[in-house]
């Protein structure tokens, strides 16, 4: 009833004042047939400056001066629910229609706002997550949007190392733990963040299942984890376990998850795990994974963690992979991670 199904639903409410001078606000103003007469943003750095050719106002009252706006579009992100509700109440009280987004002001969660709009004789519409479409094409869908975490920016004090891999079940979790153990042996305070529900073994500091989150939420969760562990433990180095692979063949579904963990980690260095002759996965291989990682993030793969569980060549050992790929290689399950930690510190320039 309140969900926008077509741009025509929005055109009928022209002209608009748009709250939010970011990507959402710009997208909305560029929709076909949308007439924008004002912008509002709470960021003082944007106020008074042009956005999409219109001066940004600091309040609804200011934005409504000298125009004939009939509606307000609230296009601000998750985490700004308070501001979204404030502007919606102000707009309805002023006799304006309201278009909001499920990201910051879901109509289903604000029934009193709907009643307020009805009492004032104005419309309230939501740009929804369109899970109805997902259900139609896939047969099933979540009841509501999975994207719930506020987006944060955070720059770690400690060095961050990401452990990626060429496939699922190739040794990423074992490698992450081994690196943490080796760092502690050297007198460093390390932090280990596991991104899988199975990451429950010591010395992992904590684990969460990144796959339970929206891909949009995963970088925020990683950054929040880094921030949390720095505030609680003050580590010298942080190791983050990746999931799946950027390049694995045959199972494309977790590849986006792998990318989102890598992006959230923004690592200073990377170790890539590989399991040759994997019995039930289809890795493209070490060169493809290294190329993909270094293309997605401005980082460097500095070593290889090799899982020899299924190797069937007598000469397939650490030296075999070092000669082939010109990177320090270690069988961490049998030999620990000292060589890989040396490679990390050699690259980072730390003692």
Short mmCIF file of C-alpha atoms in Angstrom, two decimals, residues 62 68 70 99 106 144 224 226 254 257 271 300 321 349:
data_model
loop_
_atom_site.label_atom_id
_atom_site.label_comp_id
_atom_site.label_asym_id
_atom_site.label_seq_id
_atom_site.Cartn_x
_atom_site.Cartn_y
_atom_site.Cartn_z
CA UNK A 62 15.02 27.16 5.15
CA UNK A 68 6.37 25.33 -4.07
CA UNK A 70 4.77 19.47 -2.14
CA UNK A 99 8.94 9.55 0.52
CA UNK A 106 10.89 1.72 7.14
CA UNK A 144 12.90 -7.72 5.76
CA UNK A 224 33.72 -2.59 13.82
CA UNK A 226 38.96 -4.10 14.21
CA UNK A 254 30.43 -16.83 -1.69
CA UNK A 257 31.47 -12.41 0.52
CA UNK A 271 48.76 -14.45 2.86
CA UNK A 300 50.39 -7.09 -1.46
CA UNK A 321 55.68 -23.83 -4.55
CA UNK A 349 59.52 -3.17 7.32
#
